[in-house]
mmCIF file of C-alpha atoms in Angstrom:
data_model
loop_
_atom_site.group_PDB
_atom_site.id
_atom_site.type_symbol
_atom_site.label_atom_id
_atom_site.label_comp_id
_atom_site.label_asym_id
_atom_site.label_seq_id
_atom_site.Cartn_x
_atom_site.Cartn_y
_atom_site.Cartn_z
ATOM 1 C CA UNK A 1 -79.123 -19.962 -4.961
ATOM 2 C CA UNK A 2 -75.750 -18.197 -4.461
ATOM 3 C CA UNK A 3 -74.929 -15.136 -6.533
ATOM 4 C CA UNK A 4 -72.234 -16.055 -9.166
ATOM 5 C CA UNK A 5 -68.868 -14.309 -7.685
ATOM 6 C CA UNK A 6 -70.361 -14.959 -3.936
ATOM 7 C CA UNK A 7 -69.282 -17.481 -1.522
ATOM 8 C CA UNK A 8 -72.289 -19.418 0.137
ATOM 9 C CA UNK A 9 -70.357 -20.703 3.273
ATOM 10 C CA UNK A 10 -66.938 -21.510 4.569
ATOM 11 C CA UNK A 11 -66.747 -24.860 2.852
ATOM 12 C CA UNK A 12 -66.913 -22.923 -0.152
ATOM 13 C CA UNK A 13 -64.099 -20.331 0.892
ATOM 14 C CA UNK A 14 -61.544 -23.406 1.589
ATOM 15 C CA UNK A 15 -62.498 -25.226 -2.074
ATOM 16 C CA UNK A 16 -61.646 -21.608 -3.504
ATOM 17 C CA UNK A 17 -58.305 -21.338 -1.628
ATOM 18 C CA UNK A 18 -55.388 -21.834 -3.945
ATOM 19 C CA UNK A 19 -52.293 -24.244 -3.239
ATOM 20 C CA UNK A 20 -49.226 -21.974 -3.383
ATOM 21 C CA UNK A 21 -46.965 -24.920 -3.684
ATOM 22 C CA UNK A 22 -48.749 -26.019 -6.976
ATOM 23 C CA UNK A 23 -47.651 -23.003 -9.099
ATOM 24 C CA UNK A 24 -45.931 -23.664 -11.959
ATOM 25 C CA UNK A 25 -42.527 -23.504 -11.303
ATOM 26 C CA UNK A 26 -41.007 -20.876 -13.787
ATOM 27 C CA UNK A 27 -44.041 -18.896 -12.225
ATOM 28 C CA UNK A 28 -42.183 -19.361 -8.819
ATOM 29 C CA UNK A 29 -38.990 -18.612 -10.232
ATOM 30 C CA UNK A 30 -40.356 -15.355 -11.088
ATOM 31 C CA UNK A 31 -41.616 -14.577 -7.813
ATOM 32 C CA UNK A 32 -37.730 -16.062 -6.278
ATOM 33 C CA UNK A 33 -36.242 -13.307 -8.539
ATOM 34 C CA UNK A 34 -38.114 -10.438 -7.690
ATOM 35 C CA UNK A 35 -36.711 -11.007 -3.653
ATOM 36 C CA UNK A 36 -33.936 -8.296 -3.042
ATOM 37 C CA UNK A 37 -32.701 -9.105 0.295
ATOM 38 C CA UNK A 38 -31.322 -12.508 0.120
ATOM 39 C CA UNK A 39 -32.923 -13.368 3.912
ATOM 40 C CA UNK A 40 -36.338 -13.486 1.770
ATOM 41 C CA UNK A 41 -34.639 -15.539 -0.648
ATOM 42 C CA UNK A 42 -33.856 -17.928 1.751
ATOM 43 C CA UNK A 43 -37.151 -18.072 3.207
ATOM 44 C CA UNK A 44 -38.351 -18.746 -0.488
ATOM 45 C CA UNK A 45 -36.700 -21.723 -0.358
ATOM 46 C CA UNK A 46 -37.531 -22.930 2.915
ATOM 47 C CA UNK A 47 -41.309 -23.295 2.009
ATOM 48 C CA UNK A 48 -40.953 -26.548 0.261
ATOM 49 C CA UNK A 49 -39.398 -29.355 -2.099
ATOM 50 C CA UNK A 50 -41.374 -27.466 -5.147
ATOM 51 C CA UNK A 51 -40.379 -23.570 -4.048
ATOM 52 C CA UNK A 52 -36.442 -24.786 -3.408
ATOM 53 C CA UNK A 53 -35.980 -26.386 -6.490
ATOM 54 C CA UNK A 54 -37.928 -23.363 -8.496
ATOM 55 C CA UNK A 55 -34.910 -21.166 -7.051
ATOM 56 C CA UNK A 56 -31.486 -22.572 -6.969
ATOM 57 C CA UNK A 57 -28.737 -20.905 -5.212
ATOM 58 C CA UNK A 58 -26.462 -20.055 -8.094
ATOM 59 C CA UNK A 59 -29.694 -18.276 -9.548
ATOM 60 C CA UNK A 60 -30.659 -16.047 -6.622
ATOM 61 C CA UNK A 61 -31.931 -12.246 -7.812
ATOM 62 C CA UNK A 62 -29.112 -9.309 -7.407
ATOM 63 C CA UNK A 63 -28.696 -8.245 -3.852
ATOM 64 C CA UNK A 64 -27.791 -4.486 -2.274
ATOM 65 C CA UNK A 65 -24.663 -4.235 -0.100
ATOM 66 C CA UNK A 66 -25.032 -5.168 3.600
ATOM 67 C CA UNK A 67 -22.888 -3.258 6.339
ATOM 68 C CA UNK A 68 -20.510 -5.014 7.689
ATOM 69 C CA UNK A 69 -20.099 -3.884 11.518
ATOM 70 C CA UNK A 70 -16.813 -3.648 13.425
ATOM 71 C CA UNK A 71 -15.946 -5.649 15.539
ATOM 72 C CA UNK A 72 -14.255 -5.354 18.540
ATOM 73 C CA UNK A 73 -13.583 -8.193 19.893
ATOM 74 C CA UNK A 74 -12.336 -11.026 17.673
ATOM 75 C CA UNK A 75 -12.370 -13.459 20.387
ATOM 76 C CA UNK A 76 -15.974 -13.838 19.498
ATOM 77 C CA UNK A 77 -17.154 -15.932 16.225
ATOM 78 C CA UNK A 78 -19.976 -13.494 16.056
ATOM 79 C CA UNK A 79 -20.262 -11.579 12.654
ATOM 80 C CA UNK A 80 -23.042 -8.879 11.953
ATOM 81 C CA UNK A 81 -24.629 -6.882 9.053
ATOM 82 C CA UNK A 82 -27.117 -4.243 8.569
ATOM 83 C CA UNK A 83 -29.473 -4.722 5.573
ATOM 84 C CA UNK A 84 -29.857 -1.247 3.744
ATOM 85 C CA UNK A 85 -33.149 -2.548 1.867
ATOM 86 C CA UNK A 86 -34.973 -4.109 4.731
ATOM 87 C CA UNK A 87 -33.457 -1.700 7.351
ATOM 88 C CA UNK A 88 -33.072 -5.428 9.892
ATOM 89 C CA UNK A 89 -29.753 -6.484 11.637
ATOM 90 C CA UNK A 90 -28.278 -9.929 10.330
ATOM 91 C CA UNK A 91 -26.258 -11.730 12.854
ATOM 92 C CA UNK A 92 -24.471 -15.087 12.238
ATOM 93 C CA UNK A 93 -22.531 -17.167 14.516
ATOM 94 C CA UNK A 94 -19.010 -18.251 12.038
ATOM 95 C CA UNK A 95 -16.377 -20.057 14.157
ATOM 96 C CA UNK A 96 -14.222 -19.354 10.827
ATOM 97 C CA UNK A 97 -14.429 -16.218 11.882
ATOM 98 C CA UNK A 98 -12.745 -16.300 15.959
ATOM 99 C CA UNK A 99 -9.948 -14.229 16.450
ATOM 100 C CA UNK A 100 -10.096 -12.841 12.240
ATOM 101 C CA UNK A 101 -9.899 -9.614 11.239
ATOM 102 C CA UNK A 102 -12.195 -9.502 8.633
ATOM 103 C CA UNK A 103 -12.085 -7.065 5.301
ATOM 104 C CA UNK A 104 -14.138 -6.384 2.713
ATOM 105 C CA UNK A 105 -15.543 -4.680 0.612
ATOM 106 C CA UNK A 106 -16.453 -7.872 -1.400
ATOM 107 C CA UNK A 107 -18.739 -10.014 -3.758
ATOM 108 C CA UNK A 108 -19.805 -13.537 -2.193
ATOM 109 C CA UNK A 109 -16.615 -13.483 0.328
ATOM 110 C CA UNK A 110 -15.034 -11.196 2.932
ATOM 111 C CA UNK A 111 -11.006 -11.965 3.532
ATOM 112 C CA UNK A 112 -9.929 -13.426 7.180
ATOM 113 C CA UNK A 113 -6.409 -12.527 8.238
ATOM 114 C CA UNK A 114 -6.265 -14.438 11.697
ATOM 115 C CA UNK A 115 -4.685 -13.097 14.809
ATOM 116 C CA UNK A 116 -1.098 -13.905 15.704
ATOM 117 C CA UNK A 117 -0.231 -15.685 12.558
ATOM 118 C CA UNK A 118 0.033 -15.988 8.815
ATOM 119 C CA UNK A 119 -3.297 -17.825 7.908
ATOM 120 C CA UNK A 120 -5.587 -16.259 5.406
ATOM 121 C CA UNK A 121 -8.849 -16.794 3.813
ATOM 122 C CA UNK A 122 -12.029 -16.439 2.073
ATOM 123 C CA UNK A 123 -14.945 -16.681 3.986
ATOM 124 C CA UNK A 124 -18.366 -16.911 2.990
ATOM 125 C CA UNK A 125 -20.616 -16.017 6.230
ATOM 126 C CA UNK A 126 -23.779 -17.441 4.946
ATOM 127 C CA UNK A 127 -22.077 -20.712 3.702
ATOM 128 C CA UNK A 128 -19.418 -20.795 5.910
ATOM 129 C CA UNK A 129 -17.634 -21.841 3.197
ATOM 130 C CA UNK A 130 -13.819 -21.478 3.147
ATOM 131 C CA UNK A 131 -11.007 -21.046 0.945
ATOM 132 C CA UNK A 132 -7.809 -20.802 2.161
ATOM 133 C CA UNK A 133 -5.016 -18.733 0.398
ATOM 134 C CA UNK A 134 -1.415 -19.469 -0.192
ATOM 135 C CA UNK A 135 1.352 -18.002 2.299
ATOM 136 C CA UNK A 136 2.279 -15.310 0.475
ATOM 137 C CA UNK A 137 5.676 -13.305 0.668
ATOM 138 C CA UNK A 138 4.829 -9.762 2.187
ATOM 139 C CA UNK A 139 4.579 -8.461 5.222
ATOM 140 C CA UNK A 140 1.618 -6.050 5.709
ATOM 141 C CA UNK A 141 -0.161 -4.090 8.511
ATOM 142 C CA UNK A 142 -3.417 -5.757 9.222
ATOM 143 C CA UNK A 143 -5.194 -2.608 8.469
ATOM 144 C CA UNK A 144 -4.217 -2.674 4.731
ATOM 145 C CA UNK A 145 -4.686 -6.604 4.365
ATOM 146 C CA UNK A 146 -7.847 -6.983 2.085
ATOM 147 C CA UNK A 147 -9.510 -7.663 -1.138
ATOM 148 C CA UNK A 148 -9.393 -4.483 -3.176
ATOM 149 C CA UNK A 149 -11.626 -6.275 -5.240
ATOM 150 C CA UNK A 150 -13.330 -9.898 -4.964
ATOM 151 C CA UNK A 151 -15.465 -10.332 -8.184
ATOM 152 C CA UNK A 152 -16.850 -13.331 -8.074
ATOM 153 C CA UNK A 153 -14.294 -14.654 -5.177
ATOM 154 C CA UNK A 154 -12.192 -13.232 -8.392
ATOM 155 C CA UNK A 155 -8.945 -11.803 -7.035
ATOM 156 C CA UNK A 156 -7.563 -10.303 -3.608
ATOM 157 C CA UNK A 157 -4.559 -8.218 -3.419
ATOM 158 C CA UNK A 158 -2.132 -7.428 -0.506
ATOM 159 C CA UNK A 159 -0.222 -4.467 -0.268
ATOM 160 C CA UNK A 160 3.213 -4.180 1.896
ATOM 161 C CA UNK A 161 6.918 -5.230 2.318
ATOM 162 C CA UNK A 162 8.649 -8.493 1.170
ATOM 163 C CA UNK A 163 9.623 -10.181 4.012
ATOM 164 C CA UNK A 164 12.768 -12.385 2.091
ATOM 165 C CA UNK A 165 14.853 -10.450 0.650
ATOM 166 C CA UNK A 166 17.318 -11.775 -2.185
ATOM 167 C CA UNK A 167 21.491 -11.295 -1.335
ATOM 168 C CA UNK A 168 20.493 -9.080 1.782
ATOM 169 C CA UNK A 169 19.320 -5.922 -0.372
ATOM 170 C CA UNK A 170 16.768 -4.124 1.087
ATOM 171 C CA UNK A 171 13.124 -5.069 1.136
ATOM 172 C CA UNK A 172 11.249 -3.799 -1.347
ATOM 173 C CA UNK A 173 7.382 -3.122 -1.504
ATOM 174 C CA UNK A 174 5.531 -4.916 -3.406
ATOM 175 C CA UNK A 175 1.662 -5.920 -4.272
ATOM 176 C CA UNK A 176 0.591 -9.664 -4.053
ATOM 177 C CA UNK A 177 -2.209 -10.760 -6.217
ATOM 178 C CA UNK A 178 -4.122 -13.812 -5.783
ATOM 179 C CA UNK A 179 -7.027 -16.275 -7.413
ATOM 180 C CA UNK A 180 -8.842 -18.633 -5.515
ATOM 181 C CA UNK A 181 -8.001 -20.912 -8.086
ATOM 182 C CA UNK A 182 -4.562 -20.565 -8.713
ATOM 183 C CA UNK A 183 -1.589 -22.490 -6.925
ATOM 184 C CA UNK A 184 -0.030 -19.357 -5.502
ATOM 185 C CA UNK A 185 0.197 -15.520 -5.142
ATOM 186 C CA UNK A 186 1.899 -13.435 -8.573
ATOM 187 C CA UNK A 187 4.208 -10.850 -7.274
ATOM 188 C CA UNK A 188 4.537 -6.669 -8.444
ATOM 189 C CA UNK A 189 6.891 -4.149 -7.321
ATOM 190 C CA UNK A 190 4.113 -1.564 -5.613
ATOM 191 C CA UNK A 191 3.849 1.946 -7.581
ATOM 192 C CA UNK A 192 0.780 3.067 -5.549
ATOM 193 C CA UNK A 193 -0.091 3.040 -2.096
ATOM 194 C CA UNK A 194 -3.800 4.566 -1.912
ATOM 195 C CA UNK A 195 -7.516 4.315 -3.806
ATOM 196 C CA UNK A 196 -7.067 0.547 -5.851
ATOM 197 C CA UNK A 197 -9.537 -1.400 -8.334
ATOM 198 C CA UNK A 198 -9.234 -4.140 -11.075
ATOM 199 C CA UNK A 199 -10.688 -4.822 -13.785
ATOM 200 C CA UNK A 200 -10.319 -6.703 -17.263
ATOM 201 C CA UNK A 201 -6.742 -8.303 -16.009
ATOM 202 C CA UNK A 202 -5.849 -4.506 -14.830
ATOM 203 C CA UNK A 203 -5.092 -3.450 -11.591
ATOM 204 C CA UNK A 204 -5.234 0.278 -11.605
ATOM 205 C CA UNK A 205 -3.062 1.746 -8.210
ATOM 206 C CA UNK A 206 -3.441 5.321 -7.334
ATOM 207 C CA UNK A 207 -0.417 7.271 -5.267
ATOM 208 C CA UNK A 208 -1.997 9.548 -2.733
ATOM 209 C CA UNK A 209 1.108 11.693 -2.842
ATOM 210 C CA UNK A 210 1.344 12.678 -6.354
ATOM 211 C CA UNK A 211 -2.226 11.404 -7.269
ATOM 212 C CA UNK A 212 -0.651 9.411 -10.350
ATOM 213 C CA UNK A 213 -2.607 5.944 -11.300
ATOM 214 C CA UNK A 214 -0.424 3.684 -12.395
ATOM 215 C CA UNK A 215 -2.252 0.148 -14.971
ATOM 216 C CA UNK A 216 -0.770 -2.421 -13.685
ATOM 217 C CA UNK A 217 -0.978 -5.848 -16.389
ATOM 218 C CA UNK A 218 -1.102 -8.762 -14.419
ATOM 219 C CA UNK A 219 0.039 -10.896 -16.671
ATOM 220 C CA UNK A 220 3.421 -9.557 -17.974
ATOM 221 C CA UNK A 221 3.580 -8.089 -14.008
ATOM 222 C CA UNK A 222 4.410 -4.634 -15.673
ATOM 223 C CA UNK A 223 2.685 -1.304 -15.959
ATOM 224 C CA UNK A 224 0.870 -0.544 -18.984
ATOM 225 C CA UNK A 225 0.328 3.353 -18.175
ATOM 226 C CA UNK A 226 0.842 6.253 -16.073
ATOM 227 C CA UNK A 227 -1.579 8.567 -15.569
ATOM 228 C CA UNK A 228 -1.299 11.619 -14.261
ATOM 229 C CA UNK A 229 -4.237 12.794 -11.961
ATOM 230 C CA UNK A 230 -7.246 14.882 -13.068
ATOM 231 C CA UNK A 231 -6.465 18.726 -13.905
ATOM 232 C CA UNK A 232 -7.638 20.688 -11.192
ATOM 233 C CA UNK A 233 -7.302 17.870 -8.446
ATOM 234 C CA UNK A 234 -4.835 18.782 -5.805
ATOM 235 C CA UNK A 235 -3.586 15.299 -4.227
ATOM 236 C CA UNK A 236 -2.112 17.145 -1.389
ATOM 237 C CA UNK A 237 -5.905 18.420 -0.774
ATOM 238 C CA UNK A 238 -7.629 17.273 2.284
ATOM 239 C CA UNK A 239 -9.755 14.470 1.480
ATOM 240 C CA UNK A 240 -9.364 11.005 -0.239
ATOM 241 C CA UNK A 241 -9.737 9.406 -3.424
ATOM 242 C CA UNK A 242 -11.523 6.250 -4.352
ATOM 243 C CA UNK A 243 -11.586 3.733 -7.526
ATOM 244 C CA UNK A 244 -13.915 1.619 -8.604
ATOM 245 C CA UNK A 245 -15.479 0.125 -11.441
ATOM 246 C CA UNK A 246 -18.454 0.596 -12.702
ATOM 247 C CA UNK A 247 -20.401 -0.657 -15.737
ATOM 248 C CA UNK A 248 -17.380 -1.072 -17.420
ATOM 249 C CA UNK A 249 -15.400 2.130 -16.393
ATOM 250 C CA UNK A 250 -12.701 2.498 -14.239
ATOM 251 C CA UNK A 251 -14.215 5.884 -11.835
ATOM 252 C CA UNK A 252 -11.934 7.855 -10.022
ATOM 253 C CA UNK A 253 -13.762 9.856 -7.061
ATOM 254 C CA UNK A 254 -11.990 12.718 -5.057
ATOM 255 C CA UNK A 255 -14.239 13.083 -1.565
ATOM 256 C CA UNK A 256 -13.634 16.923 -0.373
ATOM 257 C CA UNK A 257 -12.881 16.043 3.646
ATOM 258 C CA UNK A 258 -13.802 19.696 4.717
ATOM 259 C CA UNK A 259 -16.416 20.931 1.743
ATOM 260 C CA UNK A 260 -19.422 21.715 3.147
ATOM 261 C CA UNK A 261 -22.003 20.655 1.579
ATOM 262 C CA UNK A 262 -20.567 17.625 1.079
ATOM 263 C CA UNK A 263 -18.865 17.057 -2.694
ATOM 264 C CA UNK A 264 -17.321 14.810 -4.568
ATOM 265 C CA UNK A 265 -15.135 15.235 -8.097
ATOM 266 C CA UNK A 266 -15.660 12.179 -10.676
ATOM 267 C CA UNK A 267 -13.440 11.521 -13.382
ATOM 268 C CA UNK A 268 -13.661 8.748 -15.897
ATOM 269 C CA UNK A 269 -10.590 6.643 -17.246
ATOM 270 C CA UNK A 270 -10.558 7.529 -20.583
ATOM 271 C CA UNK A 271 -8.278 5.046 -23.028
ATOM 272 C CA UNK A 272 -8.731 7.331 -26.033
ATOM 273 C CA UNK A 273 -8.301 5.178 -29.653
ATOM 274 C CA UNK A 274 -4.649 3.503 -28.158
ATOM 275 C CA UNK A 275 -2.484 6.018 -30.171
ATOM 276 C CA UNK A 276 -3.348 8.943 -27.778
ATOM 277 C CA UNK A 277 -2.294 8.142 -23.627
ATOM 278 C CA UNK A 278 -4.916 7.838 -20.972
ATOM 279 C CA UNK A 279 -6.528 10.609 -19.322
ATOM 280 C CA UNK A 280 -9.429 11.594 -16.938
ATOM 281 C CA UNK A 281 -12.048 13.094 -17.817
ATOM 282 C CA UNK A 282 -14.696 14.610 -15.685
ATOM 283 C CA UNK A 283 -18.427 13.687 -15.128
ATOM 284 C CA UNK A 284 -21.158 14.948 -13.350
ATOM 285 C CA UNK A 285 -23.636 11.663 -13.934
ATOM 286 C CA UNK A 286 -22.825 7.913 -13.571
ATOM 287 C CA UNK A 287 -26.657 7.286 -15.018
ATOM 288 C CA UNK A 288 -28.650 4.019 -13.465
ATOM 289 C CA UNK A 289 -25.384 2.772 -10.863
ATOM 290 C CA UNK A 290 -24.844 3.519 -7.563
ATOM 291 C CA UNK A 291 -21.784 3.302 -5.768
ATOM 292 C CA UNK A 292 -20.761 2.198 -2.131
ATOM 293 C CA UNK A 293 -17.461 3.536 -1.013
ATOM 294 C CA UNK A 294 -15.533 2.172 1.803
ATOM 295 C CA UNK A 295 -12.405 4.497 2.314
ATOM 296 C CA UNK A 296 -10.282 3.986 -0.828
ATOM 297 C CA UNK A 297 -12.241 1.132 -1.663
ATOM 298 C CA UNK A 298 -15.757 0.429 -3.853
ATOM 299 C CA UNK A 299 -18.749 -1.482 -5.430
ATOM 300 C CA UNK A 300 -21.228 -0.441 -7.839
ATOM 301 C CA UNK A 301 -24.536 -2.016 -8.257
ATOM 302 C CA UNK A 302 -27.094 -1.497 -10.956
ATOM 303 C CA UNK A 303 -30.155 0.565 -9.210
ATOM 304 C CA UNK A 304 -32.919 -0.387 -11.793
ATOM 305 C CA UNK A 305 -32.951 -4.017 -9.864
ATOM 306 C CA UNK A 306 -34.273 -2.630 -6.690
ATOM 307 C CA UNK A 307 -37.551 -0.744 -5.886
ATOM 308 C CA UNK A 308 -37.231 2.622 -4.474
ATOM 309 C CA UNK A 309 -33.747 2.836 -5.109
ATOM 310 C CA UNK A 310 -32.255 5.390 -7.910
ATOM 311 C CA UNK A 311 -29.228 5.792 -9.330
ATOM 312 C CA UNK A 312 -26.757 8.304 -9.994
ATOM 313 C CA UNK A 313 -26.094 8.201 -6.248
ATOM 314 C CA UNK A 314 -23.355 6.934 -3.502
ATOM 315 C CA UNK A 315 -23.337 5.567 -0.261
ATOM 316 C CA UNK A 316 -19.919 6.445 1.375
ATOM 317 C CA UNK A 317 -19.029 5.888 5.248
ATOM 318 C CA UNK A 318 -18.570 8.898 6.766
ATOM 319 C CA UNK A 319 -15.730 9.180 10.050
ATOM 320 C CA UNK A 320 -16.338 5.187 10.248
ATOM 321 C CA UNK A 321 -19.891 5.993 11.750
ATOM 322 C CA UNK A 322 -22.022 7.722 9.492
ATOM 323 C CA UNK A 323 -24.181 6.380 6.489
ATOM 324 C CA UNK A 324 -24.642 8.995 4.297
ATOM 325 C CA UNK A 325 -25.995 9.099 0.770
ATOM 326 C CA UNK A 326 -24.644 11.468 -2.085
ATOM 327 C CA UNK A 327 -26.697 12.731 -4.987
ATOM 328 C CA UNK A 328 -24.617 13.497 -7.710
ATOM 329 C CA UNK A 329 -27.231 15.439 -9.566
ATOM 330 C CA UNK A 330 -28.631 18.195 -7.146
ATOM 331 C CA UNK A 331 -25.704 17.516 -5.038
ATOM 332 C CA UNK A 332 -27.549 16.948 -1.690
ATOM 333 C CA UNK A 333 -26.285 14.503 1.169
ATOM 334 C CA UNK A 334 -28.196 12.489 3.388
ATOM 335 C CA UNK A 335 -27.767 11.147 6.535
ATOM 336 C CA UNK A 336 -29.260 7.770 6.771
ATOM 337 C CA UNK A 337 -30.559 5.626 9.564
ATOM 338 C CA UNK A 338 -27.343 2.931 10.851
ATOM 339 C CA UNK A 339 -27.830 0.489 14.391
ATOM 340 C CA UNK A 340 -23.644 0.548 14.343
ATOM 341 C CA UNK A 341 -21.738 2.762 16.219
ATOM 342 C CA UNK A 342 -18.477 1.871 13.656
ATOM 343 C CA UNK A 343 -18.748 0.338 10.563
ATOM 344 C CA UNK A 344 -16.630 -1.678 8.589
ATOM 345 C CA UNK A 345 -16.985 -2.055 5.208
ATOM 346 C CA UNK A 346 -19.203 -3.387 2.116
ATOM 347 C CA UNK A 347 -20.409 -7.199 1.761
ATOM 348 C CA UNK A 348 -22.553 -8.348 -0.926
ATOM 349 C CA UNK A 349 -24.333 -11.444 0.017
ATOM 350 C CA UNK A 350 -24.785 -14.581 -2.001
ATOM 351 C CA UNK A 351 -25.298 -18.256 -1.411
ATOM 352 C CA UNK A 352 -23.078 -19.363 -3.717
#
């Protein structure tokens, strides 16, 4: 007679096995949101009918930044990543992608500026999915054509000359901002030329010269403030300065180039009660987020969704080569492990 809690043979051991693909399916969509790296997620859904319905696309769990590597040649079509979470190489064969520069950093889309002439465009690596932009009035070097900030495939911004000018006068500069949805690009005299982010119809420009942000409204195309930079921040200081939002808070980071150990100075946008004017005002904790800094450029992503990642931290790209993480409480840097000898920029993946 078998013990109760024993099995008596292997018959027994196969009856006792459980069918994975009968789980209940909001007990699968648990499982699909607990999956980090979106690779998994895709797996996930690969299993079956059952486990790809239990986790649509537009429902995927948050996802950590991948690295976007540099690439060299842009006759290729070939685009690759580095996963920070699972520490594996992604690489994906996009013919959108042959003879594009591609920018970032970005949510859902990178921004494709082809070689040798004026076609631009979202691209979604994973989807392949395109959307093409407008032809839009301004003439810009390659190296500062990019999203500042893609939000949702929200909004991408250009930054250079107007190429038509009105009566012969002279060219002015002048910011292009863009929605994948809209008909064509809306048009602002450029105030800043350095560290850029958006946020809540703002576009906040900061001038690497005198280290003044300028709010831009998009709507009435005018600026809302001026704000003069942190007390105690030198602009003329070597190093660079960075914006970004972040739960709800326009940041403003000032890297020290030559400070060893490495440091950074935060400052937070502070609006005051709308009778007083704007101001920065220094932090030393940004509490669960961690950023990821790409020259003047930034993300920040909500730590508590990943295991064995904490927050109050950033990831910044150090000489184009180095991955390094910042601690903003003890202050420490680390170098972390990175396959690429140059890196590009920031990509948050999604399906959708």
């Amino acid at each position: 007679m078998a013990i109760p809690g024993e099995q008596s043979g292997t018959d027994d051991v196969l009856s006792h096995e459980k069918n994975w693909s009968e789980l209940p399916e909001d007990i699968l969509h648990l499982f699909s949101r607990k999956l980090p790296d979106i690779s998994d997620f895709i797996r996930f859904r690969a299993v079956c009918k059952r486990w790809q319905l239990s986790a649509p696309v537009n429902d995927h769990p948050p996802q950590l930044p991948w690295l976007l590597e540099q690439r060299e040649d842009l006759e290729n079509a070939i685009i690759r990543f580095y996963c920070l979470l699972s520490g594996k190489v992604h690489t994906f064969t996009c013919p959108a992608s042959h003879r594009a520069w591609i920018k970032g950093p970005a949510y859902r889309y990178l921004f494709a500026y082809l070689l040798g002439s004026s076609q631009m465009y979202l691209l979604n690596p994973l989807t392949r999915d395109q959307i093409y932009a407008p032809w839009v009035n301004v003439l810009g070097c390659p190296d500062y054509i990019g999203p500042d900030l893609i939000a949702g495939g929200d909004i991408v911004v250009i930054s250079g000359i107007k190429l038509n000018s009105d009566n012969g006068n002279p060219r002015p500069k002048m910011m292009a901002f863009w929605r994948p949805k809209a008909d064509d690009w809306v048009y602002v005299e450029r105030v800043g030329n350095s560290a850029n982010a958006f946020y809540r119809e703002q576009y906040f420009s900061n001038d690497e010269e005198t280290g003044i942000t300028s709010v831009i409204d998009i709507a009435t195309k005018k600026i809302a403030y001026q704000v003069a930079p942190p007390v105690g921040i030198n602009p003329l200081l070597e190093g660079y300065t960075v914006m970004v939002e972040s739960g709800g808070r326009i940041l403003r980071l000032f890297h020290h180039n030559e400070a060893e150990p490495c440091h950074f100075d935060i400052h937070y946008l502070y609006f005051g009660d709308g009778e007083g004017k704007p101001c920065w005002v220094k932090i030393t904790n940004i509490g669960d987020q961690m950023l990821f800094l790409q020259y003047n450029r930034g993300l920040s992503i909500c730590a508590s969704n990943f295991v064995g990642f904490k927050g109050n931290c950033i990831y910044f790209l150090k000489y184009g080569r180095y991955l390094c993480r910042y601690d903003i409480g003890d202050g420490t840097t680390d170098v972390l492990p990175c396959p690429f000898v140059s890196v590009d920029s920031w990509f948050v993946p999604s399906l959708v």
